[in-house]
CSV table of C-alpha atoms in Angstrom, one decimal:
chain,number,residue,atom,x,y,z
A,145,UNK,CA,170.4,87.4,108.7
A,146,UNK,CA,170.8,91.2,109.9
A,147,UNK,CA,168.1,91.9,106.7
A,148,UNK,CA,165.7,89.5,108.0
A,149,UNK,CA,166.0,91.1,111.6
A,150,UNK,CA,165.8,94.5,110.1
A,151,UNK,CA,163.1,93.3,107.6
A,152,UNK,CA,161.3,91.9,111.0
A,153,UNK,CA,162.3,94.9,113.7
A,154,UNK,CA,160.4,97.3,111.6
A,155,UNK,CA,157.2,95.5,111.5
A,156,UNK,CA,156.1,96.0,115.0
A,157,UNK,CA,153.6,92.7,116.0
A,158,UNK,CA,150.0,93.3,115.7
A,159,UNK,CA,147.3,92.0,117.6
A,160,UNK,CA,144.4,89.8,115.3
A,161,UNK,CA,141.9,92.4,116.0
A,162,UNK,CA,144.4,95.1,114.4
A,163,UNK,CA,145.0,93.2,111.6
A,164,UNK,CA,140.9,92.6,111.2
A,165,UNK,CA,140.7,96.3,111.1
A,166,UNK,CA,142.7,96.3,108.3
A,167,UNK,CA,142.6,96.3,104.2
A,168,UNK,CA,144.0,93.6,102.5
A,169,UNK,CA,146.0,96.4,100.6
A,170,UNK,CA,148.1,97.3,103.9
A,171,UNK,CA,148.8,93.5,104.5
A,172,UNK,CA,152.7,93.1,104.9
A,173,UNK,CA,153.2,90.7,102.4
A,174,UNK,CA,157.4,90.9,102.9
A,175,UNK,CA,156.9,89.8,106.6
A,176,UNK,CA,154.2,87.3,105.5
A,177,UNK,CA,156.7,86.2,102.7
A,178,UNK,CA,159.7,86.0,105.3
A,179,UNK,CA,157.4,83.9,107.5
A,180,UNK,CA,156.8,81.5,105.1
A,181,UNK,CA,160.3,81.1,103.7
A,182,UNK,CA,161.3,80.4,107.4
A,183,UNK,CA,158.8,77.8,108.0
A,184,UNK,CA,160.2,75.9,104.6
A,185,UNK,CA,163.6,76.4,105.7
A,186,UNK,CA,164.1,75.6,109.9
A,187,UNK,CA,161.8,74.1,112.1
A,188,UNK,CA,159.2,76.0,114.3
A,189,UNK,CA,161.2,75.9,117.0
A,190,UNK,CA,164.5,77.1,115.7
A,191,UNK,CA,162.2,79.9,114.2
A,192,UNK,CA,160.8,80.3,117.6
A,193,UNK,CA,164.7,80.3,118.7
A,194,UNK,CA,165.6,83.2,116.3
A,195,UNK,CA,162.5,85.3,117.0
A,196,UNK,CA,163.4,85.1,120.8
A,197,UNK,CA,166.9,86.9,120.4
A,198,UNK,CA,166.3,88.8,117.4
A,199,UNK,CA,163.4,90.4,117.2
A,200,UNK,CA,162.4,89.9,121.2
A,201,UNK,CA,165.6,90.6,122.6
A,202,UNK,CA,165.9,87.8,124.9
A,203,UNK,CA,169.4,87.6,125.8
A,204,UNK,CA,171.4,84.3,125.4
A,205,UNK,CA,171.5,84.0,129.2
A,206,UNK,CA,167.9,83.7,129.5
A,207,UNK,CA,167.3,81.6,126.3
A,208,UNK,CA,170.2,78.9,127.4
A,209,UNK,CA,168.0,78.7,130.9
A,210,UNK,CA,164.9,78.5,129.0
A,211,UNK,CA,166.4,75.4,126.8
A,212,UNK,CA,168.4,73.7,130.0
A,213,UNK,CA,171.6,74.2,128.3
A,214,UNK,CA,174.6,76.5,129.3
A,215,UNK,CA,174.8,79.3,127.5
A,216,UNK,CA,177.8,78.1,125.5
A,217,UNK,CA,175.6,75.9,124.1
A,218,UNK,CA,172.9,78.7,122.9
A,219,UNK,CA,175.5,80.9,121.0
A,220,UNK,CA,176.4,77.6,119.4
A,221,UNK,CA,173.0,76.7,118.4
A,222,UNK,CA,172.6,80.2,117.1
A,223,UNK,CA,175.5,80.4,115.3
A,224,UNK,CA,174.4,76.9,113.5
A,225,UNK,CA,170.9,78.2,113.1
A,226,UNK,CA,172.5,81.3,111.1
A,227,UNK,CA,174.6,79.1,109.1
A,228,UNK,CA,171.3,76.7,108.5
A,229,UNK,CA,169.4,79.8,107.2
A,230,UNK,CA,172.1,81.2,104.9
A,231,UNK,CA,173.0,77.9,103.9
A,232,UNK,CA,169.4,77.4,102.4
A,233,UNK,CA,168.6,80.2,101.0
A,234,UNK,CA,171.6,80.8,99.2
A,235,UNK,CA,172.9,84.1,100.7
């Protein structure tokens, strides 16, 4: 997990038009790659869910008022999500 966050942090998010602008030799195919993987492995949502605290630094606080659920009840879902993830992809 800390990989795929530091895999993640160090691609900063581009806008469309950036990535118009650019050739397909400077396509990041590792965070395309990890995208993918994800999608195979969770369901857009949890995705959504990890994105949210990982890479957009949305505390647990405001994630658990986002969802409706205490936030208790987030570090749990994390902590399953985590386990979900390394669980499926063998690590």
């Amino acid at each position: 997990m800390r990989e795929l966050r530091k895999k993640m942090e160090s691609n900063s998010v581009e806008s469309l038009e950036e990535v118009q602008d650019v050739g397909a030799e400077e396509i990041d195919y590792e965070k395309i790659e990890i995208e993918l993987t994800m999608h195979k492995v969770i369901a857009d949502e949890e995705w959504e869910l990890i994105k949210d605290f990982y890479l957009r630094g949305i505390t647990i606080r405001e994630l658990a008022e986002k969802y409706g659920i205490t936030e208790n009840n987030m570090t749990v879902r994390l902590h399953r999500l985590r386990k979900k993830i390394r669980e499926r992809i063998g690590s």
